PDB file of C-alpha atoms in Angstrom:
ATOM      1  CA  UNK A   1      26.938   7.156   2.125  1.00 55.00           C
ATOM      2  CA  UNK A   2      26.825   8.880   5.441  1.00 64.00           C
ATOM      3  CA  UNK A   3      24.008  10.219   7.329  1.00 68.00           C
ATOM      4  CA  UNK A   4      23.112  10.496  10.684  1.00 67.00           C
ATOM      5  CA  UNK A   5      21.690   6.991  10.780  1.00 69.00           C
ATOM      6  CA  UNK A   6      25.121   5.258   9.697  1.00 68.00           C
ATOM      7  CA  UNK A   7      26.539   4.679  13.165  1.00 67.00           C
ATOM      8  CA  UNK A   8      23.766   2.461  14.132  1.00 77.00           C
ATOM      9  CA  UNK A   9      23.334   0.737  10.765  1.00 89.00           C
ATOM     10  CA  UNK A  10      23.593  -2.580   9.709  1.00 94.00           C
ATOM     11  CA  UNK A  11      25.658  -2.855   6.092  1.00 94.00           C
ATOM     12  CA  UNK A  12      25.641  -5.957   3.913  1.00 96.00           C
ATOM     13  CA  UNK A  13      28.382  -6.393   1.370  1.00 97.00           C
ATOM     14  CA  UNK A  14      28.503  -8.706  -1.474  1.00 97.00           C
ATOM     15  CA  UNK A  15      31.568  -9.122  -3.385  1.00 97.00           C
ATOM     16  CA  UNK A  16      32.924 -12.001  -6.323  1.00 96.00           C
ATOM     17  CA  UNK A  17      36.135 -14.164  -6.399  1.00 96.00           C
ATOM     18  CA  UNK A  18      38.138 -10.999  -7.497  1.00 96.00           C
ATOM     19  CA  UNK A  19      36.961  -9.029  -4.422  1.00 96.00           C
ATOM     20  CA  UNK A  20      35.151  -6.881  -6.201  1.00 96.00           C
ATOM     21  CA  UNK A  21      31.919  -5.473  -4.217  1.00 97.00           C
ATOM     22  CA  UNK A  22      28.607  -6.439  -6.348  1.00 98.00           C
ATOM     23  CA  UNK A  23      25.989  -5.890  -4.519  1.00 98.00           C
ATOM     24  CA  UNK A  24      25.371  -4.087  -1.112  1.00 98.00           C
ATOM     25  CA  UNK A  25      21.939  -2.976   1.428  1.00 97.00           C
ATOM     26  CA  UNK A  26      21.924  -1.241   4.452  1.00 97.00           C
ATOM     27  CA  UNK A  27      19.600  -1.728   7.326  1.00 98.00           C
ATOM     28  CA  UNK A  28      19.040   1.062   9.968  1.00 96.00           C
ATOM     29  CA  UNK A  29      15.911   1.183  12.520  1.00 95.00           C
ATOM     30  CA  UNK A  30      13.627   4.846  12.680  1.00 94.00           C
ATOM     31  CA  UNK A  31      11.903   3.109  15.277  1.00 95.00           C
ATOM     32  CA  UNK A  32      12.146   0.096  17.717  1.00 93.00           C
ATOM     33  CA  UNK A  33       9.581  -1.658  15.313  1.00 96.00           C
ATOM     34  CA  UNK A  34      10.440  -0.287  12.101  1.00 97.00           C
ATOM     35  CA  UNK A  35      13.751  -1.404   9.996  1.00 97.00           C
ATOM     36  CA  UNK A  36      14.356   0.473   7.046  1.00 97.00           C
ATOM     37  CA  UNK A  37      16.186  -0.868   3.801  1.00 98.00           C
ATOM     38  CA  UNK A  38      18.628   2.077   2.109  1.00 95.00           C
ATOM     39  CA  UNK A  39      21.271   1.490  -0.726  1.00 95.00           C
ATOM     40  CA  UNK A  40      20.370  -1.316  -2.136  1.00 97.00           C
ATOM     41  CA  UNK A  41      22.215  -1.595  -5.504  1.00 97.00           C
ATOM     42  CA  UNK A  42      23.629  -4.471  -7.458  1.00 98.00           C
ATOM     43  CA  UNK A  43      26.158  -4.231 -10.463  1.00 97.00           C
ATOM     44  CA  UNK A  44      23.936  -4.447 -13.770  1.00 95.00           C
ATOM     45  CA  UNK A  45      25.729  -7.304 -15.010  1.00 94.00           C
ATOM     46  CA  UNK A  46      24.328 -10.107 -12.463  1.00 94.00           C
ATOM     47  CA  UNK A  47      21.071  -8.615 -11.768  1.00 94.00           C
ATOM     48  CA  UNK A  48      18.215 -10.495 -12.154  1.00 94.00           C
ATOM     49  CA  UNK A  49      20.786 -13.345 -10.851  1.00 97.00           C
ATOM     50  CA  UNK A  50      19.201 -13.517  -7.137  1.00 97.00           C
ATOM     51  CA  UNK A  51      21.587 -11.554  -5.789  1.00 98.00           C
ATOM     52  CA  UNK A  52      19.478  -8.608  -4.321  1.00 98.00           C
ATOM     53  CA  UNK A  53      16.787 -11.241  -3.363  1.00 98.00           C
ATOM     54  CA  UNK A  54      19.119 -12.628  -0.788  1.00 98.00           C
ATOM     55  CA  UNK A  55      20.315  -9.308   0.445  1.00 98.00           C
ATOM     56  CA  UNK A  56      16.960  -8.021   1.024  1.00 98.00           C
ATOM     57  CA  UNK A  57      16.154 -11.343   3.092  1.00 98.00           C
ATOM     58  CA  UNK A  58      19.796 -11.176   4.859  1.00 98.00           C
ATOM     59  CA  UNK A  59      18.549  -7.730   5.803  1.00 98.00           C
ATOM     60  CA  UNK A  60      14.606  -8.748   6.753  1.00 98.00           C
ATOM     61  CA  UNK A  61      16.088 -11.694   9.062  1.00 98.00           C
ATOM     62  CA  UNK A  62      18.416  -9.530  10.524  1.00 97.00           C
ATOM     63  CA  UNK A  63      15.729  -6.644  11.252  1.00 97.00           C
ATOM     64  CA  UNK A  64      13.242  -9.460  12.741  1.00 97.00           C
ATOM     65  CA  UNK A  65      16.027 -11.091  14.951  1.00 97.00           C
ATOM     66  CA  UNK A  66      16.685  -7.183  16.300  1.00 95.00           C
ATOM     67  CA  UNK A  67      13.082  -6.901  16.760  1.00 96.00           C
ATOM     68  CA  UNK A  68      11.306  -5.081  13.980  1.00 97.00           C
ATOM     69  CA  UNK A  69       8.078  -5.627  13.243  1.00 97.00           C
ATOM     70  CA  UNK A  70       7.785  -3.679   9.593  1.00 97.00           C
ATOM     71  CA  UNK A  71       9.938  -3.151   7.067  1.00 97.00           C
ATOM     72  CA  UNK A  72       9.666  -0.015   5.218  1.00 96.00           C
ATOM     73  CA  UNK A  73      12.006   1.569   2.120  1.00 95.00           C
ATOM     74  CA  UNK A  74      11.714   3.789  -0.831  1.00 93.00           C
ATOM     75  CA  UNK A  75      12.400   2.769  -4.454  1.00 93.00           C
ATOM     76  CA  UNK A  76      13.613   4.141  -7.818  1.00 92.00           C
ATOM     77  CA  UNK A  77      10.516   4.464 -10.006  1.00 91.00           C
ATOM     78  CA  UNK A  78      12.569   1.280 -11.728  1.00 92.00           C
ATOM     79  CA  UNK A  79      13.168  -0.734  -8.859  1.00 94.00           C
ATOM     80  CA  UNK A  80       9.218  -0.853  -8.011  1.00 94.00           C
ATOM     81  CA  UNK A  81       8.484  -4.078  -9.380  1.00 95.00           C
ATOM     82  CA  UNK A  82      11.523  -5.653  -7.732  1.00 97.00           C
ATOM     83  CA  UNK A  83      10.185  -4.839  -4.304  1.00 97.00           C
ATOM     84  CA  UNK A  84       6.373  -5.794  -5.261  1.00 96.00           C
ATOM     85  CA  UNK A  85       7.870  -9.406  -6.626  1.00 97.00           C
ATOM     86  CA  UNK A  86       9.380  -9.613  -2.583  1.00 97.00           C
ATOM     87  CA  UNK A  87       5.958  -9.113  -0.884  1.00 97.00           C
ATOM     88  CA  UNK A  88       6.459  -5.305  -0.607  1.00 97.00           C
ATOM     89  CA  UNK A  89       3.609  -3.036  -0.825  1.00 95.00           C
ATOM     90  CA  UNK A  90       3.438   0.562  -2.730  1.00 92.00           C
ATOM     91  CA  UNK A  91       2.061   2.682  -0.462  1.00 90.00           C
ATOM     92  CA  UNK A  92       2.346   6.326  -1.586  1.00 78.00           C
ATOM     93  CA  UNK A  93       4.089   7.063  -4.692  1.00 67.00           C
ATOM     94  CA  UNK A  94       6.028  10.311  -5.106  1.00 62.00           C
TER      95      UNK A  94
END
């Protein structure tokens, strides 16, 4: 997707041993402190695997080494509890 964030974003990738992409986050900054995590998705058939654990942290540790301070992100309704099991907070649901 393309916004007016995407030039300065940060995209993460994950793809198996047939190249096929199966999992992807992107990271983008609203502030000098703040990273925000946007299209996070991974294919049905491996989540629950890991694999949008370790994109999530990929993302936090690069957000922290560019200097954020918070994270912040907004969830499906059915991602919710995904986010809560990494240390995320709900803070005002829509």
């Amino acid at each position: 997707m393309k916004d007016d964030k995407e030039q300065d974003s940060c995209h993460l990738i994950a793809v198996d041993n047939k190249e096929e992409v199966i999992g992807t986050g992107r990271l983008h900054f609203n502030n000098e402190e703040e990273g925000q995590i946007r299209y996070m998705a991974v294919s049905e058939s491996i989540q629950r695997k890991g694999l949008g654990s370790a994109i999530v942290s990929e993302l936090e540790l690069i957000a922290k080494k560019k200097g954020a301070r918070e994270m912040v992100l907004n969830a499906r309704k059915n991602a919710i509890n995904f986010y809560l099991s990494l240390g995320y907070k709900e803070i005002k649901p829509i």
